[in-house]
Coordinates of C-alpha atoms and ligand atoms in Angstrom, one line a residue:
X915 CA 0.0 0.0 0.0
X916 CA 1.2 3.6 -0.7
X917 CA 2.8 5.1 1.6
X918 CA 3.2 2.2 4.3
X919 CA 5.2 -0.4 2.2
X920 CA 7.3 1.3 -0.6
X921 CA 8.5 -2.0 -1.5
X922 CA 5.0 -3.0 -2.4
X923 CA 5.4 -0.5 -5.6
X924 CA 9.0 -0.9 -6.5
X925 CA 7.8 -3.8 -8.2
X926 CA 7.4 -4.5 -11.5
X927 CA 5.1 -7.3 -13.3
X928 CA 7.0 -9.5 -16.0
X929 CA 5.8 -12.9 -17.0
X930 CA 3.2 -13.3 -14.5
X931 CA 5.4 -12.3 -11.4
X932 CA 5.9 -9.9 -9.6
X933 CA 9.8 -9.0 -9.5
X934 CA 12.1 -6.6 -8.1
X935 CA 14.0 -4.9 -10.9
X936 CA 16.8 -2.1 -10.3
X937 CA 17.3 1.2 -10.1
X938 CA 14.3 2.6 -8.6
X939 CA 12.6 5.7 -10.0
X940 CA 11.5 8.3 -7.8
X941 CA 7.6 9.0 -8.1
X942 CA 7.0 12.8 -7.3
X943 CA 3.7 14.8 -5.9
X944 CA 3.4 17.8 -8.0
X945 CA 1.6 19.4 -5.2
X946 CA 4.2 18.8 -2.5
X947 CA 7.9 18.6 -5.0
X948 CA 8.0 15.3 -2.5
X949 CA 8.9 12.0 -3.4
X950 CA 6.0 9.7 -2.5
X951 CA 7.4 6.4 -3.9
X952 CA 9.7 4.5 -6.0
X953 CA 9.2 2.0 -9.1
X954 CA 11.8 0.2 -10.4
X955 CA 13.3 0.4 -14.1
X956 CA 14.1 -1.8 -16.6
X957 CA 16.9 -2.4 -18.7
X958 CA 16.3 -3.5 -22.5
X959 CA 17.4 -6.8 -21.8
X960 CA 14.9 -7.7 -19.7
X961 CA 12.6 -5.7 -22.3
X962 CA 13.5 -8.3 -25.0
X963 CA 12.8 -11.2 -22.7
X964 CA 9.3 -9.6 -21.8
X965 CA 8.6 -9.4 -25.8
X966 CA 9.4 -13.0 -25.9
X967 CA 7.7 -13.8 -23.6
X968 CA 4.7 -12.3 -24.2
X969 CA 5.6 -13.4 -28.2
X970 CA 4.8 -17.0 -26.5
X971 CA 1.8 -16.3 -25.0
X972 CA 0.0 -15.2 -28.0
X973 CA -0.8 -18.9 -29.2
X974 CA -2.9 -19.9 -26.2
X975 CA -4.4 -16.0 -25.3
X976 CA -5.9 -15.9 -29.5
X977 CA -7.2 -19.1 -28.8
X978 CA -9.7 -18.3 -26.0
X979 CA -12.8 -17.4 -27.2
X980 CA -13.9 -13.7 -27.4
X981 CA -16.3 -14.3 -24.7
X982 CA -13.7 -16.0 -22.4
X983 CA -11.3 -12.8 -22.8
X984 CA -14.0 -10.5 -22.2
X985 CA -14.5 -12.3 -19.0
X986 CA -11.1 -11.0 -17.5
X987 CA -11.2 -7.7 -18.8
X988 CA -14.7 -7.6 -16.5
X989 CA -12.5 -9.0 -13.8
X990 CA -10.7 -6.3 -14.0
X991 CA -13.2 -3.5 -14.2
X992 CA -14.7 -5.4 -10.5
X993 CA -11.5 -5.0 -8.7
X994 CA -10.9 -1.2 -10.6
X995 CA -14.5 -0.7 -9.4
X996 CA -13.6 -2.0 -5.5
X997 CA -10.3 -0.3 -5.1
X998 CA -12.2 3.1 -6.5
X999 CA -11.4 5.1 -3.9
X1000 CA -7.6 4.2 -3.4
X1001 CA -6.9 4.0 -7.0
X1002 CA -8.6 7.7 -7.7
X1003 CA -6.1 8.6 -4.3
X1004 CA -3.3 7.5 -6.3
X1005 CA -3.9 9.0 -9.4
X1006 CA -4.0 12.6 -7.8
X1007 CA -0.9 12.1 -5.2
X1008 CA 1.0 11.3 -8.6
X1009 CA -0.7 13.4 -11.2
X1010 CA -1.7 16.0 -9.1
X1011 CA -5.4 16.4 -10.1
X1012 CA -8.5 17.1 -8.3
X1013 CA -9.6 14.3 -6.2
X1014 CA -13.5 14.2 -8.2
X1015 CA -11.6 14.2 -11.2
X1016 CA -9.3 11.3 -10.3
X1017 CA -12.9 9.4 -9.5
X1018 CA -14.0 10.5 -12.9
X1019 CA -10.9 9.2 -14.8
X1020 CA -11.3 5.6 -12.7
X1021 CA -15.3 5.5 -13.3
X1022 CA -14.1 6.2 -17.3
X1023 CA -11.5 3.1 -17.0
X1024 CA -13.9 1.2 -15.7
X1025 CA -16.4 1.8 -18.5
X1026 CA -13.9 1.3 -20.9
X1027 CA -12.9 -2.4 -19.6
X1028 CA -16.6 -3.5 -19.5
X1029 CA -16.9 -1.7 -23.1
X1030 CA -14.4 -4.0 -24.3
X1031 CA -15.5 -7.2 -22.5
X1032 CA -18.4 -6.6 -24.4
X1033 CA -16.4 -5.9 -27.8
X1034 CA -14.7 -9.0 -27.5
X1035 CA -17.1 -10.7 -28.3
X1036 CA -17.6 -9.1 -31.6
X1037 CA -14.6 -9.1 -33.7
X1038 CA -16.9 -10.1 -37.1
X1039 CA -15.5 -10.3 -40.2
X1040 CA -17.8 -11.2 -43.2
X1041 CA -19.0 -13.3 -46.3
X1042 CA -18.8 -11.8 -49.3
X1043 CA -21.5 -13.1 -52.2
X1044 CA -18.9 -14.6 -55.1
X1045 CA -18.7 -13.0 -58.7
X1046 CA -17.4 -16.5 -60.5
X1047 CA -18.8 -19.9 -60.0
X1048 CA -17.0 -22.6 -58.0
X1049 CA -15.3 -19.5 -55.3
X1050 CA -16.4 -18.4 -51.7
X1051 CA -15.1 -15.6 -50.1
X1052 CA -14.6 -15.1 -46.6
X1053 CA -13.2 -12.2 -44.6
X1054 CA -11.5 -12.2 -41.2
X1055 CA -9.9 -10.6 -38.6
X1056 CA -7.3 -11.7 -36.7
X1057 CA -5.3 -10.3 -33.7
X1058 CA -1.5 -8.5 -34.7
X1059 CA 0.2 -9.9 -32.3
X1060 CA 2.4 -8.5 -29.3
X1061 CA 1.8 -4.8 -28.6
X1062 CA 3.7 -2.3 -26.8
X1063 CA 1.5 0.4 -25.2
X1064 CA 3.2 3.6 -24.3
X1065 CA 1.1 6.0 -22.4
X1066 CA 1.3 9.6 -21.6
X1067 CA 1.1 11.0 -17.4
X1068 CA -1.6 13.3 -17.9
X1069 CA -4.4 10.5 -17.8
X1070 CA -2.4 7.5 -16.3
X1071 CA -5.2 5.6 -15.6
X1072 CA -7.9 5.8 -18.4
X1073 CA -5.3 6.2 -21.4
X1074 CA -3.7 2.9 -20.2
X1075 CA -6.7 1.1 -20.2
X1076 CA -7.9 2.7 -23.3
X1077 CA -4.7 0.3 -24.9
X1078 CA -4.8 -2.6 -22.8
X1079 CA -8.5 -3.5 -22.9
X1080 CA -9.2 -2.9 -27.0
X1081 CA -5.4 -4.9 -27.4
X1082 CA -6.4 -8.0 -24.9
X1083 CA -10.0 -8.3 -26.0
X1084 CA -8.9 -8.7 -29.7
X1085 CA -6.6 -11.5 -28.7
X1086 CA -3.4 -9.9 -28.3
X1087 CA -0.8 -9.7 -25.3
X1088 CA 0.2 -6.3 -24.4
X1089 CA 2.8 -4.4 -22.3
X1090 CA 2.2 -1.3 -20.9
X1091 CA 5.4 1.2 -20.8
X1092 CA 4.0 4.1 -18.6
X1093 CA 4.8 7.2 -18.3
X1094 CA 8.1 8.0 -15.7
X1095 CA 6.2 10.6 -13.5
X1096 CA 2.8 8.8 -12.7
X1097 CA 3.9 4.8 -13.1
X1098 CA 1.8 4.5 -9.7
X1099 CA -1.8 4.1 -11.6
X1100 CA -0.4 1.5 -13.9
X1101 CA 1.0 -0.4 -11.1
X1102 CA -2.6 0.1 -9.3
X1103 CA -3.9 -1.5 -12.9
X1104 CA -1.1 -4.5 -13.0
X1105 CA -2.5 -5.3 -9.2
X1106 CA -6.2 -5.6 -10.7
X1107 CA -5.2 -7.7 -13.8
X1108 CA -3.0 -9.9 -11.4
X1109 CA -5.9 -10.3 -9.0
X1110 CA -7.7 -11.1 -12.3
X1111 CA -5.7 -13.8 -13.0
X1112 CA -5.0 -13.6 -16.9
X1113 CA -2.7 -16.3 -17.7
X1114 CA 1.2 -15.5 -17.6
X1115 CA 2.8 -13.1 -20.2
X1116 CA -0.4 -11.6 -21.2
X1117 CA 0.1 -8.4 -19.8
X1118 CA 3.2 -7.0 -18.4
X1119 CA 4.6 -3.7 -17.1
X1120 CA 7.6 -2.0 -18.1
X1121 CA 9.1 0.8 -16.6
X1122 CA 12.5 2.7 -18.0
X1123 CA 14.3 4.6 -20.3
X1124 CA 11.4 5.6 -22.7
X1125 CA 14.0 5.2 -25.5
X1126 CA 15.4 2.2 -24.8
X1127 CA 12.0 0.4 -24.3
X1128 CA 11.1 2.4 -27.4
X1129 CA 14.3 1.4 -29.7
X1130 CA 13.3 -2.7 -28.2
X1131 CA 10.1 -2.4 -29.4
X1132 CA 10.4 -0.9 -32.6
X1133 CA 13.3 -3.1 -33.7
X1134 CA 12.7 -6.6 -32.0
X1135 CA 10.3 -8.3 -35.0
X1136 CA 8.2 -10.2 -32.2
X1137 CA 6.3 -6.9 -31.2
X1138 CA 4.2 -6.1 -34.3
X1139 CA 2.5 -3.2 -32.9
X1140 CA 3.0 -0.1 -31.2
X1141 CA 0.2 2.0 -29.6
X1142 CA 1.3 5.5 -28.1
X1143 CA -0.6 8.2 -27.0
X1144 CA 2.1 11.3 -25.9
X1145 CA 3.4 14.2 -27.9
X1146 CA 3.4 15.0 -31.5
X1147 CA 7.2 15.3 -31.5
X1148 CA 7.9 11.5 -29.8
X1149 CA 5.6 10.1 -31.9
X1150 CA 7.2 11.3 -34.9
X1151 CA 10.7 10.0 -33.7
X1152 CA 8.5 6.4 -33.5
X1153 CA 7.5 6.9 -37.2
X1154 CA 11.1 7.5 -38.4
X1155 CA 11.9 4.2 -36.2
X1156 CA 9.3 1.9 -37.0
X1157 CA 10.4 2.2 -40.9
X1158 CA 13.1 -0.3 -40.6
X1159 CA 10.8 -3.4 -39.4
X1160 CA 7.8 -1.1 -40.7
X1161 CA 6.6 -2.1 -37.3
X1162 CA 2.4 -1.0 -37.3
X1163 CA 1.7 2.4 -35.2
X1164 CA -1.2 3.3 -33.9
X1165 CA -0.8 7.6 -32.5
X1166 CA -2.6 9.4 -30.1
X1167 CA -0.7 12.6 -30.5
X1168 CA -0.9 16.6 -29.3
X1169 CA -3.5 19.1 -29.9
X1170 CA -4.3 22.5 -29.9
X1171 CA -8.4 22.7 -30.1
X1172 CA -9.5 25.9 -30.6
X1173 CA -13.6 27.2 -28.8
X1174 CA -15.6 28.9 -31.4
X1175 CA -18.5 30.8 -29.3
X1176 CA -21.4 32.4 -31.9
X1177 CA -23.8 35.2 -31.2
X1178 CA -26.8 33.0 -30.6
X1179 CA -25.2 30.6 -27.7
X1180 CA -26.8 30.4 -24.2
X1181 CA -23.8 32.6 -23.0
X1182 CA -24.2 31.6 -19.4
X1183 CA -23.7 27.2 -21.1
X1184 CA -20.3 29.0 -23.2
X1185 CA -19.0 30.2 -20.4
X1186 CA -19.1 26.8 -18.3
X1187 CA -18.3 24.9 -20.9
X1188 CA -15.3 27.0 -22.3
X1189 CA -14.1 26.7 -18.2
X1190 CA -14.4 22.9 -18.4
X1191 CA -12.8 22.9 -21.8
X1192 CA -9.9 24.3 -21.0
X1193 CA -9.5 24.4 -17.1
X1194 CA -10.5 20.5 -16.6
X1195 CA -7.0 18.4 -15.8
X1196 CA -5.4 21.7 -14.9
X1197 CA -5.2 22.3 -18.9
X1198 CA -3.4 19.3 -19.1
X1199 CA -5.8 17.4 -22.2
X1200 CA -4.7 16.5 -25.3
X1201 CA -8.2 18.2 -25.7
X1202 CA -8.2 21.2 -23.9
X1203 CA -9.3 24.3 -25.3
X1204 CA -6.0 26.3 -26.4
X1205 CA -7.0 29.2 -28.3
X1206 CA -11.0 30.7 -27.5
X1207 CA -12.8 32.8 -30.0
X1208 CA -15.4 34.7 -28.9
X1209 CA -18.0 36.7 -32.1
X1210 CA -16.9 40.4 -32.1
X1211 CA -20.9 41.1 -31.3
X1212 CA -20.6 39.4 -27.8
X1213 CA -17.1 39.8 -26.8
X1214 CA -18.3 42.7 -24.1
X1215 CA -20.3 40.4 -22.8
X1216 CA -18.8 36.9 -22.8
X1217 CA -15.2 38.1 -22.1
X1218 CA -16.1 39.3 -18.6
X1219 CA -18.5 36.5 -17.7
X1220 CA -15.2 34.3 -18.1
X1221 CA -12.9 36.4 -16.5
X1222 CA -15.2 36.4 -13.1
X1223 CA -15.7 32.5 -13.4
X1224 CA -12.4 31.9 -13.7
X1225 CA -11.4 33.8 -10.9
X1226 CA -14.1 31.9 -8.9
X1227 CA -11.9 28.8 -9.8
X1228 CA -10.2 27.6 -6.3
X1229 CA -6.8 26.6 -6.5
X1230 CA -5.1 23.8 -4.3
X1231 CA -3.7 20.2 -3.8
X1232 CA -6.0 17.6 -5.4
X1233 CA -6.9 16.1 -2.2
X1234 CA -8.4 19.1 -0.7
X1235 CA -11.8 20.0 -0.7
X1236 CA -13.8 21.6 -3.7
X1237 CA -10.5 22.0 -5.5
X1238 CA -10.8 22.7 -9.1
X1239 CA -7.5 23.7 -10.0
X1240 CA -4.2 21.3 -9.1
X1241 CA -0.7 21.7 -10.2
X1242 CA 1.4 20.8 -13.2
X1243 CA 3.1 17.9 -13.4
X1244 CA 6.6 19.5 -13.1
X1245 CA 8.5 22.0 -12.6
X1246 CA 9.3 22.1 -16.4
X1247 CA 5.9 22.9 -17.2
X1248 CA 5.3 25.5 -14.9
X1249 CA 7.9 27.5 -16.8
X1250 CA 7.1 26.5 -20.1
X1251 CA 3.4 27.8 -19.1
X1252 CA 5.3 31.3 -17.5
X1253 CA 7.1 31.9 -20.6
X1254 CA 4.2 31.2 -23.2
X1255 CA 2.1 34.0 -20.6
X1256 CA 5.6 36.2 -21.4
X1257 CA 5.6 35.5 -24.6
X1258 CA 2.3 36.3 -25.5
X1259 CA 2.5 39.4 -23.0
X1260 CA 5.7 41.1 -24.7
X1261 CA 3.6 40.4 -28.2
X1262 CA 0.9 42.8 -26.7
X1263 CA -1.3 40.6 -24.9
X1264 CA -3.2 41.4 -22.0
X1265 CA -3.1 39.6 -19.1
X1266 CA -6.8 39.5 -18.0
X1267 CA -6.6 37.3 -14.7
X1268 CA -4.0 35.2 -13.7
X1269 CA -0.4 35.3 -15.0
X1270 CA 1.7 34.0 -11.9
X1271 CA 3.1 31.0 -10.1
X1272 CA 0.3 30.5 -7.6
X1273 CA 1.9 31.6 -3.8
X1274 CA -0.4 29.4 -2.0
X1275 CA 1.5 25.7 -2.6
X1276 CA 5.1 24.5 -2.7
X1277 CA 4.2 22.4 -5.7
X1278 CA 3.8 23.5 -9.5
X1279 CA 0.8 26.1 -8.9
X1280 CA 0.4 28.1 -11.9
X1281 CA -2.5 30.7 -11.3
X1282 CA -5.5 30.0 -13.6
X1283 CA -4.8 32.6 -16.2
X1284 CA -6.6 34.4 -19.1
X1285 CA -4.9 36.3 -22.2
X1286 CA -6.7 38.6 -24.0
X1287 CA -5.8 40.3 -27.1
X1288 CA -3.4 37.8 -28.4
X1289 CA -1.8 38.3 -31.5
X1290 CA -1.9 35.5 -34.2
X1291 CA 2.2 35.1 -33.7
X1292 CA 2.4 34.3 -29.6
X1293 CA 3.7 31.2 -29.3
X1294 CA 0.6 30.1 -27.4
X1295 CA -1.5 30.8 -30.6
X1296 CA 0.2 27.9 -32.4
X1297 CA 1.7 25.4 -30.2
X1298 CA 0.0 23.2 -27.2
X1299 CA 0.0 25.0 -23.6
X1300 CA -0.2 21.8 -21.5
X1301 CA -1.4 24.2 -18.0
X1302 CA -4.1 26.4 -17.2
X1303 CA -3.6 29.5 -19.8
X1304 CA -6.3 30.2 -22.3
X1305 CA -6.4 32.9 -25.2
X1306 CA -9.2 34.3 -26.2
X1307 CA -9.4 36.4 -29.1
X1308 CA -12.4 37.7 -31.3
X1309 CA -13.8 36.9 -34.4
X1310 CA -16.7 38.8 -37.0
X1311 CA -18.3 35.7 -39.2
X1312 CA -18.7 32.2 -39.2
X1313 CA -16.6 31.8 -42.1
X1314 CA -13.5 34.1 -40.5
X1315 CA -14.1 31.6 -37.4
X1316 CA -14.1 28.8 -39.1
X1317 CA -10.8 29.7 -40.8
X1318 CA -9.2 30.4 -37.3
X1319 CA -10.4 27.6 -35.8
X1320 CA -8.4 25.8 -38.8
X1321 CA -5.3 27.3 -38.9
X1322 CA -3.1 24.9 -36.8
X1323 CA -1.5 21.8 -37.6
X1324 CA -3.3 19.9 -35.3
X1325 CA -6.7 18.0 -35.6
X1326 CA -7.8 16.4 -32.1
X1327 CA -10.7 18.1 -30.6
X1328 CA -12.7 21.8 -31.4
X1329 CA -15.5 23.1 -29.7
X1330 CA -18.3 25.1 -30.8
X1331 CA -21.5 27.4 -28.8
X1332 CA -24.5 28.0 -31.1
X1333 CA -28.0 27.2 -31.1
X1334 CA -28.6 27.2 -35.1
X1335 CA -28.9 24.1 -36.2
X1336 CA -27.9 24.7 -39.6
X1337 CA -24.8 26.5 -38.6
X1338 CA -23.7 23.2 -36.4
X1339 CA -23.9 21.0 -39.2
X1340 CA -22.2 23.0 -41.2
X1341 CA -19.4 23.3 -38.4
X1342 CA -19.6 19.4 -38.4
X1343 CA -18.3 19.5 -41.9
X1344 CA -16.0 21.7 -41.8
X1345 CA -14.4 21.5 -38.5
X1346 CA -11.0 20.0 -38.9
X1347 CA -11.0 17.1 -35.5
X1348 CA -11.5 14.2 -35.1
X1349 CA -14.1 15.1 -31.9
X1350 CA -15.9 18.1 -32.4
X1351 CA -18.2 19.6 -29.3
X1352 CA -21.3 21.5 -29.7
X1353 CA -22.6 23.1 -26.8
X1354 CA -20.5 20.2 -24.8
X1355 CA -16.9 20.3 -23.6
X1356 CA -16.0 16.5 -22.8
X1357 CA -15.7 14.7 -25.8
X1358 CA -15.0 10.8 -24.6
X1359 CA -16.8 8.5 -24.5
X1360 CA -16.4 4.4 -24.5
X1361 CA -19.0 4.0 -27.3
X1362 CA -17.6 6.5 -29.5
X1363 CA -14.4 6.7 -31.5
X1364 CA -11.7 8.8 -30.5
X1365 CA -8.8 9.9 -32.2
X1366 CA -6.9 12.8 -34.4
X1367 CA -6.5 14.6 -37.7
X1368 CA -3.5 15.9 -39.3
X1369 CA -0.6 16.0 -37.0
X1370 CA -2.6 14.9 -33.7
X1371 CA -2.4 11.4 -35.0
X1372 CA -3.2 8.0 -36.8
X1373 CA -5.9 5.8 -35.7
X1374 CA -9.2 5.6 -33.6
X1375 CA -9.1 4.2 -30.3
X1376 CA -12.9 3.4 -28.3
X1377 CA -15.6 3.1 -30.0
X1378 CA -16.4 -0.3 -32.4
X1379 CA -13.5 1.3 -34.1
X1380 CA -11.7 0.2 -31.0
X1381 CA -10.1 -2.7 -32.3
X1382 CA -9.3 -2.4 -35.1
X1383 CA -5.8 -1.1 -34.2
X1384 CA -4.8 -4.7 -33.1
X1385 CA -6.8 -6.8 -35.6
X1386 CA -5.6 -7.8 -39.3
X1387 CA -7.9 -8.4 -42.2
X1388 CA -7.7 -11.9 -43.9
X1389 CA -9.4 -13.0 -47.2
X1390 CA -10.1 -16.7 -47.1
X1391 CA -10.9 -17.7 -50.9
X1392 CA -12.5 -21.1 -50.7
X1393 CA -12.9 -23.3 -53.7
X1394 CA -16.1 -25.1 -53.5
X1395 CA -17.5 -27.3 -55.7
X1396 CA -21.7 -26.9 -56.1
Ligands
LIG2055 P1 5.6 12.4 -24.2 O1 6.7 13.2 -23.7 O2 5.5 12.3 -25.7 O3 5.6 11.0 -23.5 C1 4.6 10.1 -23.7 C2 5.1 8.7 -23.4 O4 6.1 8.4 -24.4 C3 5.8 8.5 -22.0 O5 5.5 7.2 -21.6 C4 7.2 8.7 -22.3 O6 8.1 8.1 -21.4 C5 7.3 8.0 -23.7 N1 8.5 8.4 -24.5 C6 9.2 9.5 -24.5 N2 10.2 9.4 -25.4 C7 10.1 8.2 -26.0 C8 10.8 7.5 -27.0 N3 11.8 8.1 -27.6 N4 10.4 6.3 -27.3 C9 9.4 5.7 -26.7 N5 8.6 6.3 -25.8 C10 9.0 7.5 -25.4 O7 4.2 13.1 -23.8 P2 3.7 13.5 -22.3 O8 4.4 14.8 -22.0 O9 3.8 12.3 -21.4 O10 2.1 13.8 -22.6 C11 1.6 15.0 -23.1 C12 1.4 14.9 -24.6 O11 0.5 13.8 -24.8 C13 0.6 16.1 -25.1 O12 1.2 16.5 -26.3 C14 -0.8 15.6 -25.2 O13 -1.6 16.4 -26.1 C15 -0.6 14.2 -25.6 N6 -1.8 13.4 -25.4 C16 -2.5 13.0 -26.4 C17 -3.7 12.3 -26.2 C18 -4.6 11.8 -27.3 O14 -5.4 11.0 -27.1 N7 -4.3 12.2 -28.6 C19 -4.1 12.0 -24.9 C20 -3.3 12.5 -23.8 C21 -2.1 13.2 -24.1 P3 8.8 8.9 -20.2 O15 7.8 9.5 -19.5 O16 9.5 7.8 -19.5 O17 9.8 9.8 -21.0

């Protein structure tokens, strides 16, 4: 247990077993600077041996019927489910997040597993009617083989599962590579699958050098897939390595959504859900709202409404009461965040709440902040500001909106407030993400696919689209005589 044993979490989970690997990694509370715990590291050695492993539990794991798989991933959701409160403790001592939002992210997991017990169950392929006598054709889907999951710290629970569950319920053994600063919710998931009991090699964690375990897994041949969710800039150093074995990639990459907020919205609903788009996760989503802009007719109006809610927004450790703001994951971050605020400030921005490290902790406080006036060239305007800083500029027609909203290389999320129909579907269509909000600021959901355009990535994860990142397609051509 946390805190009482550290031991307990130095482990790591190879082969079925729990072992005591080297070189333990410090785990840090971003609201403290403290180190709560230690995990230990991996060498690629023992990398290769977990791929082989794994690469030798594929025969027997493929075999088991759908149902039969699905089984253990609902395991797995009961003991997530049981350990609820514990697990959502963890997440926020490592990740620093509000403690409700902690519960949130485990209550998502948990959807996700039973979402893909169900899924499991339906990997169909299909029969396709022949076009010359004496032929049948068949189509099926097979599991790719071993997968290496690396995940990213800003939703160490849910985007692991959102990996492991699609990548064991379509028949394929997986290891999960966290990230180094919040390994502690992966562990908390390797303690549910072992009390699950899925057979040995199945699932295994890694912890270490991300580019050692990354260089293992893109150039031993027995892992055939890579999943990663993290930034746009690692995932295109696993692009340019996965060319030699053309090893199969599936990327959940950066963002940079921009909120579009028209005339005719309920300005009271913008204003909340502009708060949660960007302020949720301490503005740490691959989601969150970087760049607001607000129609020229309401600006007087809207800009102030946000200011004063923002301001309302309490700031604190994640563990304390009716928090809604926690820190950023490092001390990195928080001066990445101060310098973007500089940056846009010495660019003529205004700094309209906000703007400082926050006095009140010893961890990586950043006070909730909003720029206004931002000119098209602050760096914020164009690159991903991972903390809670949100532009929020102005703009006169749909079309010029539209235009804004488009100009960035990325293609995750946007967000739109209106009330004319016509005009949403017409945003639908022209919107460039792959999840587009209208009048609603949390885009996931298990059923639904999730996933990015352009430079925010390759693939679909969730949804029935879920598995298709660890399934093949066979033809089966059957000569038949009739
Ligand atoms: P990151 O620096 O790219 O790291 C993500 C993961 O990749 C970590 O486990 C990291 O390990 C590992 N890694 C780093 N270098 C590697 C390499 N050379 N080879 C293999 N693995 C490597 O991203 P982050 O800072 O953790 O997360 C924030 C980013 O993730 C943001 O850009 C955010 O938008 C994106 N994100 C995207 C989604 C989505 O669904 N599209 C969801 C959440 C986050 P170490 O920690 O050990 O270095």
């Amino acid at each position: 247990m946390l805190g009482t044993d550290k031991n307990a979490i130095r482990r790591l989970y190879l082969s079925g077993q729990w072992v005591e690997p080297e070189d333990p990694l410090p785990v840090v509370n971003p609201a403290s600077g403290k180190v709560i715990a230690e995990v230990g590291t991996l060498g690629r050695p023992a990398v290769a041996k977990a791929i082989a492993d794994a690469s030798d539990a594929w025969p027997a794991w493929r075999r088991l019927p759908g149902r039969e798989r699905g089984a253990y991933l609902s395991k797995i959701a009961d003991v997530l489910q049981r350990r609820a409160e514990e697990i959502a403790r963890i997440i926020t001592l490592e990740n620093g997040k509000p403690l409700a939002q902690s519960r949130g992210e485990l209550s998502m997991a948990v959807d996700h597993l039973r979402w893909f017990a169900g899924e499991a169950q339906r990997a169909y392929g299909r029969v396709v009617p022949n076009q010359v006598e004496g032929k049948r054709h068949l189509v099926i889907r097979s599991p790719v083989g071993v997968v290496g999951a690396i995940t990213p710290w800003n939703f160490p629970l849910v985007l692991a599962v959102r990996k492991v569950a699609p990548a064991l319920a379509a028949g394929c053994p997986v290891m999960l590579k966290p990230a180094s600063a919040t390994p502690l919710s992966a562990v908390m998931l390797t303690e549910a699958v072992d009390e699950a009991g899925l057979p040995a090699a199945v699932f295994q964690l890694v912890v270490g050098q991300s580019a050692d375990i990354g260089a293992e897994m893109l150039e031993n041949p027995l892992c055939r897939k890579i999943t990663f969710t993290g930034s746009t800039e690692v995932g295109r150093q696993l692009i340019r390595g996965a060319a030699e074995n053309v090893t199969k990639l599936s990327l959940e990459l950066g963002g940079h959504a921009p909120v579009l907020v028209f005339d005719d919205a309920d300005l009271d609903k913008a204003v909340e859900g502009t708060l949660v788009a960007k302020f949720r996760n301490t503005g740490q989503s691959c989601v969150a709202a970087n760049r607001v802009y607000v129609q020229r007719s309401i600006a007087e109006r809207f800009i102030p409404a946000l200011v004063d809610a923002t301001r309302r927004l309490k700031v604190g450790g994640g563990l304390d009461d009716g928090v809604d703001i926690g820190p950023v994951i490092d001390e990195e971050a928080l001066k990445t965040a101060l310098e973007r605020i500089e940056d846009a400030a010495r660019r003529g921005a205004r700094v309209l709440c906000g703007g400082r490290r926050w006095p009140g902790g010893e961890g990586y406080f950043l006070e909730p902040t909003l720029l206004g006036d931002v000119p098209e060239e602050a760096i914020c305007m164009h690159e991903e500001t991972f903390a809670p800083v949100m532009p929020v500029c102005v703009f006169d027609d749909e079309d010029e909106g539209i235009h804004k909203a488009n100009a960035t290389r990325y293609g995750l999320a946007a967000y739109a407030f209106t009330r004319d129909l016509s005009r949403t579907w017409r945003l639908a269509e022209s919107l460039e993400a792959g999840s587009i909000g209208i009048n609603d600021a949390v885009p996931a959901t298990s059923q639904c696919p999730f996933g990015g355009l352009k430079q925010s990535g390759w693939g679909r994860e969730l949804g029935t689209e879920g598995l298709d990142a660890f399934l093949e397609t066979k033809h089966i051509i059957l000569g038949v005589e009739t």
